[in-house]
PDB file of N, CA and C in Angstrom:
ATOM      1  N   MET A 733       0.846  -1.166   0.000  1.00 49.00           N
ATOM      2  CA  MET A 733       0.000   0.000   0.000  1.00 49.00           C
ATOM      3  C   MET A 733       0.899   1.240   0.000  1.00 49.00           C
ATOM      4  N   ALA A 734       0.592   2.182  -0.838  1.00 53.00           N
ATOM      5  CA  ALA A 734       1.383   3.406  -0.947  1.00 53.00           C
ATOM      6  C   ALA A 734       1.123   4.314   0.249  1.00 53.00           C
ATOM      7  N   ALA A 735       2.035   5.232   0.468  1.00 54.00           N
ATOM      8  CA  ALA A 735       1.880   6.173   1.570  1.00 54.00           C
ATOM      9  C   ALA A 735       0.662   7.050   1.323  1.00 54.00           C
ATOM     10  N   GLY A 736      -0.186   7.158   2.310  1.00 54.00           N
ATOM     11  CA  GLY A 736      -1.350   8.011   2.186  1.00 54.00           C
ATOM     12  C   GLY A 736      -2.521   7.372   1.457  1.00 54.00           C
ATOM     13  N   VAL A 737      -2.427   6.084   1.167  1.00 61.00           N
ATOM     14  CA  VAL A 737      -3.512   5.402   0.466  1.00 61.00           C
ATOM     15  C   VAL A 737      -4.206   4.480   1.451  1.00 61.00           C
ATOM     16  N   SER A 738      -5.489   4.649   1.570  1.00 65.00           N
ATOM     17  CA  SER A 738      -6.228   3.816   2.506  1.00 65.00           C
ATOM     18  C   SER A 738      -6.747   2.564   1.808  1.00 65.00           C
ATOM     19  N   GLU A 739      -7.226   1.634   2.603  1.00 72.00           N
ATOM     20  CA  GLU A 739      -7.785   0.407   2.034  1.00 72.00           C
ATOM     21  C   GLU A 739      -9.042   0.712   1.233  1.00 72.00           C
ATOM     22  N   LEU A 740      -9.770   1.745   1.623  1.00 68.00           N
ATOM     23  CA  LEU A 740     -10.958   2.145   0.873  1.00 68.00           C
ATOM     24  C   LEU A 740     -10.579   2.591  -0.530  1.00 68.00           C
ATOM     25  N   ASP A 741      -9.489   3.363  -0.639  1.00 72.00           N
ATOM     26  CA  ASP A 741      -9.027   3.791  -1.959  1.00 72.00           C
ATOM     27  C   ASP A 741      -8.678   2.592  -2.824  1.00 72.00           C
ATOM     28  N   GLU A 742      -7.967   1.632  -2.253  1.00 73.00           N
ATOM     29  CA  GLU A 742      -7.584   0.448  -3.017  1.00 73.00           C
ATOM     30  C   GLU A 742      -8.806  -0.336  -3.470  1.00 73.00           C
ATOM     31  N   ARG A 743      -9.816  -0.413  -2.623  1.00 78.00           N
ATOM     32  CA  ARG A 743     -11.030  -1.140  -2.996  1.00 78.00           C
ATOM     33  C   ARG A 743     -11.756  -0.432  -4.135  1.00 78.00           C
ATOM     34  N   VAL A 744     -11.802   0.894  -4.090  1.00 76.00           N
ATOM     35  CA  VAL A 744     -12.435   1.662  -5.170  1.00 76.00           C
ATOM     36  C   VAL A 744     -11.654   1.476  -6.463  1.00 76.00           C
ATOM     37  N   TRP A 745     -10.325   1.467  -6.381  1.00 74.00           N
ATOM     38  CA  TRP A 745      -9.506   1.256  -7.580  1.00 74.00           C
ATOM     39  C   TRP A 745      -9.782  -0.112  -8.178  1.00 74.00           C
ATOM     40  N   ASP A 746      -9.913  -1.131  -7.318  1.00 79.00           N
ATOM     41  CA  ASP A 746     -10.194  -2.476  -7.812  1.00 79.00           C
ATOM     42  C   ASP A 746     -11.558  -2.534  -8.496  1.00 79.00           C
ATOM     43  N   GLU A 747     -12.545  -1.852  -7.929  1.00 83.00           N
ATOM     44  CA  GLU A 747     -13.883  -1.859  -8.524  1.00 83.00           C
ATOM     45  C   GLU A 747     -13.892  -1.183  -9.889  1.00 83.00           C
ATOM     46  N   ARG A 748     -13.096  -0.147 -10.050  1.00 82.00           N
ATOM     47  CA  ARG A 748     -13.076   0.596 -11.314  1.00 82.00           C
ATOM     48  C   ARG A 748     -12.037   0.072 -12.299  1.00 82.00           C
ATOM     49  N   GLY A 749     -11.249  -0.882 -11.894  1.00 79.00           N
ATOM     50  CA  GLY A 749     -10.270  -1.478 -12.795  1.00 79.00           C
ATOM     51  C   GLY A 749      -8.998  -0.672 -12.968  1.00 79.00           C
ATOM     52  N   VAL A 750      -8.654   0.171 -11.986  1.00 74.00           N
ATOM     53  CA  VAL A 750      -7.433   0.971 -12.062  1.00 74.00           C
ATOM     54  C   VAL A 750      -6.251   0.077 -11.719  1.00 74.00           C
ATOM     55  N   LYS A 751      -5.201   0.126 -12.552  1.00 70.00           N
ATOM     56  CA  LYS A 751      -4.015  -0.686 -12.316  1.00 70.00           C
ATOM     57  C   LYS A 751      -2.872   0.201 -11.830  1.00 70.00           C
ATOM     58  N   VAL A 752      -2.158  -0.254 -10.817  1.00 67.00           N
ATOM     59  CA  VAL A 752      -0.984   0.447 -10.318  1.00 67.00           C
ATOM     60  C   VAL A 752       0.205  -0.042 -11.136  1.00 67.00           C
ATOM     61  N   ILE A 753       0.924   0.891 -11.764  1.00 68.00           N
ATOM     62  CA  ILE A 753       2.030   0.473 -12.616  1.00 68.00           C
ATOM     63  C   ILE A 753       3.386   0.907 -12.086  1.00 68.00           C
ATOM     64  N   ALA A 754       3.426   1.700 -11.047  1.00 67.00           N
ATOM     65  CA  ALA A 754       4.706   2.163 -10.503  1.00 67.00           C
ATOM     66  C   ALA A 754       5.382   1.019  -9.755  1.00 67.00           C
ATOM     67  N   PRO A 755       6.684   0.854  -9.930  1.00 64.00           N
ATOM     68  CA  PRO A 755       7.378  -0.219  -9.219  1.00 64.00           C
ATOM     69  C   PRO A 755       7.549   0.126  -7.745  1.00 64.00           C
ATOM     70  N   HIS A 756       7.832  -0.893  -6.951  1.00 64.00           N
ATOM     71  CA  HIS A 756       8.096  -0.671  -5.534  1.00 64.00           C
ATOM     72  C   HIS A 756       9.457  -0.007  -5.368  1.00 64.00           C
ATOM     73  N   ARG A 757       9.617   0.761  -4.308  1.00 69.00           N
ATOM     74  CA  ARG A 757      10.910   1.387  -4.034  1.00 69.00           C
ATOM     75  C   ARG A 757      11.925   0.321  -3.658  1.00 69.00           C
ATOM     76  N   ARG A 758      13.164   0.563  -4.015  1.00 70.00           N
ATOM     77  CA  ARG A 758      14.216  -0.415  -3.732  1.00 70.00           C
ATOM     78  C   ARG A 758      14.583  -0.452  -2.259  1.00 70.00           C
ATOM     79  N   GLY A 759      14.573   0.701  -1.587  1.00 71.00           N
ATOM     80  CA  GLY A 759      15.044   0.775  -0.207  1.00 71.00           C
ATOM     81  C   GLY A 759      13.953   0.586   0.831  1.00 71.00           C
ATOM     82  N   ARG A 760      12.964  -0.219   0.552  1.00 67.00           N
ATOM     83  CA  ARG A 760      11.885  -0.430   1.511  1.00 67.00           C
ATOM     84  C   ARG A 760      12.379  -1.218   2.714  1.00 67.00           C
ATOM     85  N   LYS A 761      11.862  -0.881   3.878  1.00 70.00           N
ATOM     86  CA  LYS A 761      12.223  -1.637   5.078  1.00 70.00           C
ATOM     87  C   LYS A 761      11.503  -2.978   5.090  1.00 70.00           C
ATOM     88  N   ARG A 762      10.218  -2.938   4.697  1.00 70.00           N
ATOM     89  CA  ARG A 762       9.464  -4.189   4.602  1.00 70.00           C
ATOM     90  C   ARG A 762       9.521  -4.682   3.164  1.00 70.00           C
ATOM     91  N   LYS A 763       9.606  -5.967   3.000  1.00 65.00           N
ATOM     92  CA  LYS A 763       9.630  -6.537   1.660  1.00 65.00           C
ATOM     93  C   LYS A 763       8.275  -6.337   1.000  1.00 65.00           C
ATOM     94  N   ALA A 764       8.296  -5.952  -0.256  1.00 62.00           N
ATOM     95  CA  ALA A 764       7.063  -5.754  -1.002  1.00 62.00           C
ATOM     96  C   ALA A 764       6.550  -7.103  -1.494  1.00 62.00           C
ATOM     97  N   PRO A 765       5.249  -7.310  -1.404  1.00 61.00           N
ATOM     98  CA  PRO A 765       4.708  -8.566  -1.920  1.00 61.00           C
ATOM     99  C   PRO A 765       4.736  -8.569  -3.443  1.00 61.00           C
ATOM    100  N   GLN A 766       4.851  -9.731  -4.017  1.00 55.00           N
ATOM    101  CA  GLN A 766       4.768  -9.846  -5.470  1.00 55.00           C
ATOM    102  C   GLN A 766       3.298  -9.741  -5.844  1.00 55.00           C
ATOM    103  N   ASP A 767       2.927  -8.598  -6.364  1.00 59.00           N
ATOM    104  CA  ASP A 767       1.516  -8.394  -6.677  1.00 59.00           C
ATOM    105  C   ASP A 767       1.254  -8.368  -8.173  1.00 59.00           C
ATOM    106  N   GLY A 768       2.201  -8.769  -8.975  1.00 58.00           N
ATOM    107  CA  GLY A 768       1.963  -8.902 -10.406  1.00 58.00           C
ATOM    108  C   GLY A 768       1.892  -7.595 -11.163  1.00 58.00           C
ATOM    109  N   ARG A 769       2.609  -6.586 -10.717  1.00 59.00           N
ATOM    110  CA  ARG A 769       2.592  -5.322 -11.456  1.00 59.00           C
ATOM    111  C   ARG A 769       3.283  -5.492 -12.793  1.00 59.00           C
ATOM    112  N   GLU A 770       2.838  -4.733 -13.769  1.00 63.00           N
ATOM    113  CA  GLU A 770       3.367  -4.853 -15.117  1.00 63.00           C
ATOM    114  C   GLU A 770       4.475  -3.826 -15.343  1.00 63.00           C
ATOM    115  N   PRO A 771       5.737  -4.228 -15.310  1.00 62.00           N
ATOM    116  CA  PRO A 771       6.815  -3.251 -15.496  1.00 62.00           C
ATOM    117  C   PRO A 771       6.885  -2.717 -16.923  1.00 62.00           C
ATOM    118  N   ARG A 772       6.322  -3.450 -17.892  1.00 66.00           N
ATOM    119  CA  ARG A 772       6.379  -2.984 -19.278  1.00 66.00           C
ATOM    120  C   ARG A 772       5.643  -1.657 -19.445  1.00 66.00           C
ATOM    121  N   ARG A 773       4.519  -1.504 -18.779  1.00 65.00           N
ATOM    122  CA  ARG A 773       3.765  -0.256 -18.888  1.00 65.00           C
ATOM    123  C   ARG A 773       4.536   0.887 -18.244  1.00 65.00           C
ATOM    124  N   TYR A 774       5.227   0.608 -17.150  1.00 67.00           N
ATOM    125  CA  TYR A 774       5.989   1.646 -16.469  1.00 67.00           C
ATOM    126  C   TYR A 774       7.194   2.076 -17.291  1.00 67.00           C
ATOM    127  N   GLU A 775       7.758   1.154 -18.054  1.00 71.00           N
ATOM    128  CA  GLU A 775       8.919   1.483 -18.873  1.00 71.00           C
ATOM    129  C   GLU A 775       8.583   2.504 -19.947  1.00 71.00           C
ATOM    130  N   ARG A 776       7.335   2.562 -20.392  1.00 73.00           N
ATOM    131  CA  ARG A 776       6.918   3.532 -21.409  1.00 73.00           C
ATOM    132  C   ARG A 776       6.420   4.837 -20.799  1.00 73.00           C
ATOM    133  N   TYR A 777       6.321   4.899 -19.491  1.00 75.00           N
ATOM    134  CA  TYR A 777       5.761   6.056 -18.802  1.00 75.00           C
ATOM    135  C   TYR A 777       6.573   7.318 -19.060  1.00 75.00           C
ATOM    136  N   TRP A 778       7.885   7.202 -19.139  1.00 81.00           N
ATOM    137  CA  TRP A 778       8.747   8.365 -19.309  1.00 81.00           C
ATOM    138  C   TRP A 778       8.498   9.054 -20.633  1.00 81.00           C
ATOM    139  N   LYS A 779       8.030   8.336 -21.646  1.00 83.00           N
ATOM    140  CA  LYS A 779       7.769   8.948 -22.946  1.00 83.00           C
ATOM    141  C   LYS A 779       6.631   9.957 -22.850  1.00 83.00           C
ATOM    142  N   VAL A 780       5.625   9.632 -22.081  1.00 83.00           N
ATOM    143  CA  VAL A 780       4.500  10.549 -21.892  1.00 83.00           C
ATOM    144  C   VAL A 780       4.959  11.777 -21.119  1.00 83.00           C
ATOM    145  N   GLU A 781       5.731  11.565 -20.065  1.00 87.00           N
ATOM    146  CA  GLU A 781       6.236  12.683 -19.271  1.00 87.00           C
ATOM    147  C   GLU A 781       7.137  13.590 -20.100  1.00 87.00           C
ATOM    148  N   ARG A 782       7.950  13.016 -20.960  1.00 89.00           N
ATOM    149  CA  ARG A 782       8.836  13.803 -21.824  1.00 89.00           C
ATOM    150  C   ARG A 782       8.020  14.663 -22.778  1.00 89.00           C
ATOM    151  N   TYR A 783       6.937  14.107 -23.308  1.00 88.00           N
ATOM    152  CA  TYR A 783       6.098  14.850 -24.242  1.00 88.00           C
ATOM    153  C   TYR A 783       5.464  16.065 -23.559  1.00 88.00           C
ATOM    154  N   PHE A 784       4.976  15.881 -22.331  1.00 90.00           N
ATOM    155  CA  PHE A 784       4.410  17.012 -21.598  1.00 90.00           C
ATOM    156  C   PHE A 784       5.482  18.051 -21.289  1.00 90.00           C
ATOM    157  N   ALA A 785       6.704  17.622 -21.054  1.00 92.00           N
ATOM    158  CA  ALA A 785       7.799  18.568 -20.819  1.00 92.00           C
ATOM    159  C   ALA A 785       8.073  19.381 -22.076  1.00 92.00           C
ATOM    160  N   TRP A 786       8.007  18.750 -23.243  1.00 92.00           N
ATOM    161  CA  TRP A 786       8.207  19.478 -24.497  1.00 92.00           C
ATOM    162  C   TRP A 786       7.098  20.497 -24.719  1.00 92.00           C
ATOM    163  N   LEU A 787       5.881  20.186 -24.297  1.00 91.00           N
ATOM    164  CA  LEU A 787       4.780  21.142 -24.456  1.00 91.00           C
ATOM    165  C   LEU A 787       5.010  22.400 -23.621  1.00 91.00           C
ATOM    166  N   ARG A 788       5.769  22.293 -22.547  1.00 91.00           N
ATOM    167  CA  ARG A 788       6.029  23.458 -21.695  1.00 91.00           C
ATOM    168  C   ARG A 788       6.943  24.479 -22.353  1.00 91.00           C
ATOM    169  N   PHE A 789       7.585  24.112 -23.463  1.00 92.00           N
ATOM    170  CA  PHE A 789       8.422  25.064 -24.191  1.00 92.00           C
ATOM    171  C   PHE A 789       7.586  26.079 -24.965  1.00 92.00           C
ATOM    172  N   PHE A 790       6.307  25.818 -25.138  1.00 91.00           N
ATOM    173  CA  PHE A 790       5.427  26.725 -25.866  1.00 91.00           C
ATOM    174  C   PHE A 790       4.767  27.664 -24.860  1.00 91.00           C
ATOM    175  N   ARG A 791       5.275  28.885 -24.809  1.00 91.00           N
ATOM    176  CA  ARG A 791       4.837  29.848 -23.803  1.00 91.00           C
ATOM    177  C   ARG A 791       3.344  30.139 -23.884  1.00 91.00           C
ATOM    178  N   ARG A 792       2.813  30.147 -25.087  1.00 88.00           N
ATOM    179  CA  ARG A 792       1.399  30.458 -25.263  1.00 88.00           C
ATOM    180  C   ARG A 792       0.517  29.408 -24.585  1.00 88.00           C
ATOM    181  N   LEU A 793       0.967  28.175 -24.534  1.00 88.00           N
ATOM    182  CA  LEU A 793       0.195  27.127 -23.865  1.00 88.00           C
ATOM    183  C   LEU A 793       0.367  27.185 -22.354  1.00 88.00           C
ATOM    184  N   VAL A 794       1.567  27.506 -21.907  1.00 88.00           N
ATOM    185  CA  VAL A 794       1.844  27.504 -20.471  1.00 88.00           C
ATOM    186  C   VAL A 794       1.100  28.634 -19.770  1.00 88.00           C
ATOM    187  N   THR A 795       1.114  29.826 -20.368  1.00 89.00           N
ATOM    188  CA  THR A 795       0.465  30.968 -19.721  1.00 89.00           C
ATOM    189  C   THR A 795      -1.022  31.042 -20.024  1.00 89.00           C
ATOM    190  N   ARG A 796      -1.470  30.299 -21.026  1.00 87.00           N
ATOM    191  CA  ARG A 796      -2.889  30.216 -21.410  1.00 87.00           C
ATOM    192  C   ARG A 796      -3.471  31.609 -21.684  1.00 87.00           C
ATOM    193  N   TYR A 797      -2.941  32.236 -22.738  1.00 88.00           N
ATOM    194  CA  TYR A 797      -3.453  33.540 -23.148  1.00 88.00           C
ATOM    195  C   TYR A 797      -4.870  33.439 -23.697  1.00 88.00           C
ATOM    196  N   GLU A 798      -5.206  32.303 -24.283  1.00 88.00           N
ATOM    197  CA  GLU A 798      -6.509  32.137 -24.928  1.00 88.00           C
ATOM    198  C   GLU A 798      -7.610  32.046 -23.882  1.00 88.00           C
ATOM    199  N   VAL A 799      -8.687  32.765 -24.139  1.00 90.00           N
ATOM    200  CA  VAL A 799      -9.842  32.714 -23.247  1.00 90.00           C
ATOM    201  C   VAL A 799     -10.766  31.587 -23.674  1.00 90.00           C
ATOM    202  N   LYS A 800     -10.943  31.447 -24.982  1.00 93.00           N
ATOM    203  CA  LYS A 800     -11.836  30.412 -25.501  1.00 93.00           C
ATOM    204  C   LYS A 800     -11.112  29.071 -25.567  1.00 93.00           C
ATOM    205  N   ALA A 801     -11.828  28.038 -25.206  1.00 93.00           N
ATOM    206  CA  ALA A 801     -11.245  26.696 -25.198  1.00 93.00           C
ATOM    207  C   ALA A 801     -10.892  26.230 -26.602  1.00 93.00           C
ATOM    208  N   GLU A 802     -11.672  26.655 -27.607  1.00 94.00           N
ATOM    209  CA  GLU A 802     -11.396  26.232 -28.987  1.00 94.00           C
ATOM    210  C   GLU A 802     -10.046  26.760 -29.457  1.00 94.00           C
ATOM    211  N   ASN A 803      -9.747  28.012 -29.112  1.00 94.00           N
ATOM    212  CA  ASN A 803      -8.463  28.594 -29.508  1.00 94.00           C
ATOM    213  C   ASN A 803      -7.297  27.892 -28.804  1.00 94.00           C
ATOM    214  N   PHE A 804      -7.470  27.611 -27.529  1.00 93.00           N
ATOM    215  CA  PHE A 804      -6.423  26.908 -26.785  1.00 93.00           C
ATOM    216  C   PHE A 804      -6.182  25.523 -27.376  1.00 93.00           C
ATOM    217  N   LEU A 805      -7.262  24.822 -27.699  1.00 94.00           N
ATOM    218  CA  LEU A 805      -7.134  23.490 -28.283  1.00 94.00           C
ATOM    219  C   LEU A 805      -6.452  23.551 -29.643  1.00 94.00           C
ATOM    220  N   GLY A 806      -6.737  24.592 -30.410  1.00 95.00           N
ATOM    221  CA  GLY A 806      -6.078  24.760 -31.699  1.00 95.00           C
ATOM    222  C   GLY A 806      -4.579  24.959 -31.548  1.00 95.00           C
ATOM    223  N   PHE A 807      -4.166  25.786 -30.599  1.00 94.00           N
ATOM    224  CA  PHE A 807      -2.736  25.983 -30.367  1.00 94.00           C
ATOM    225  C   PHE A 807      -2.087  24.726 -29.781  1.00 94.00           C
ATOM    226  N   LEU A 808      -2.836  23.975 -29.004  1.00 94.00           N
ATOM    227  CA  LEU A 808      -2.313  22.711 -28.490  1.00 94.00           C
ATOM    228  C   LEU A 808      -2.049  21.736 -29.634  1.00 94.00           C
ATOM    229  N   HIS A 809      -2.981  21.656 -30.571  1.00 95.00           N
ATOM    230  CA  HIS A 809      -2.784  20.791 -31.744  1.00 95.00           C
ATOM    231  C   HIS A 809      -1.596  21.265 -32.574  1.00 95.00           C
ATOM    232  N   LEU A 810      -1.461  22.568 -32.718  1.00 95.00           N
ATOM    233  CA  LEU A 810      -0.333  23.115 -33.467  1.00 95.00           C
ATOM    234  C   LEU A 810       0.999  22.766 -32.786  1.00 95.00           C
ATOM    235  N   ALA A 811       1.049  22.898 -31.476  1.00 94.00           N
ATOM    236  CA  ALA A 811       2.270  22.565 -30.738  1.00 94.00           C
ATOM    237  C   ALA A 811       2.596  21.076 -30.873  1.00 94.00           C
ATOM    238  N   CYS A 812       1.581  20.235 -30.792  1.00 93.00           N
ATOM    239  CA  CYS A 812       1.810  18.790 -30.944  1.00 93.00           C
ATOM    240  C   CYS A 812       2.318  18.468 -32.341  1.00 93.00           C
ATOM    241  N   ALA A 813       1.765  19.133 -33.349  1.00 95.00           N
ATOM    242  CA  ALA A 813       2.223  18.908 -34.719  1.00 95.00           C
ATOM    243  C   ALA A 813       3.677  19.350 -34.887  1.00 95.00           C
ATOM    244  N   LEU A 814       4.034  20.491 -34.306  1.00 94.00           N
ATOM    245  CA  LEU A 814       5.419  20.960 -34.396  1.00 94.00           C
ATOM    246  C   LEU A 814       6.386  20.007 -33.690  1.00 94.00           C
ATOM    247  N   ILE A 815       5.974  19.476 -32.561  1.00 93.00           N
ATOM    248  CA  ILE A 815       6.825  18.519 -31.847  1.00 93.00           C
ATOM    249  C   ILE A 815       7.030  17.267 -32.690  1.00 93.00           C
ATOM    250  N   LEU A 816       5.956  16.781 -33.284  1.00 91.00           N
ATOM    251  CA  LEU A 816       6.081  15.576 -34.117  1.00 91.00           C
ATOM    252  C   LEU A 816       6.912  15.836 -35.363  1.00 91.00           C
ATOM    253  N   MET A 817       6.797  17.030 -35.943  1.00 94.00           N
ATOM    254  CA  MET A 817       7.584  17.348 -37.133  1.00 94.00           C
ATOM    255  C   MET A 817       9.072  17.419 -36.800  1.00 94.00           C
ATOM    256  N   ARG A 818       9.417  17.868 -35.612  1.00 90.00           N
ATOM    257  CA  ARG A 818      10.822  17.929 -35.208  1.00 90.00           C
ATOM    258  C   ARG A 818      11.425  16.533 -35.060  1.00 90.00           C
ATOM    259  N   GLN A 819      10.589  15.561 -34.744  1.00 83.00           N
ATOM    260  CA  GLN A 819      11.082  14.204 -34.529  1.00 83.00           C
ATOM    261  C   GLN A 819      11.437  13.493 -35.830  1.00 83.00           C
ATOM    262  N   PHE A 820      10.857  13.947 -36.941  1.00 80.00           N
ATOM    263  CA  PHE A 820      11.090  13.246 -38.216  1.00 80.00           C
ATOM    264  C   PHE A 820      11.880  14.061 -39.150  1.00 80.00           C
TER     265      PHE A 820
END
């Protein structure tokens, strides 16, 4: 059980099908039970975090100058397209 997580939270997660993908800490005092976590999903987690970090380079998105949601979404799509174009 993670710090600050109650048994009620875990039961709600089980009912809704939420999967915990973070690995156990290495320096734990108590041994972690083998609960069948999927490390493959966690290995791809950094790619999502990196993408959000790249979005922070676009000042217009970070400060949210746009009042209308449609305009903000348009600039978000533009930023995503520019990021993808830089990759290829």
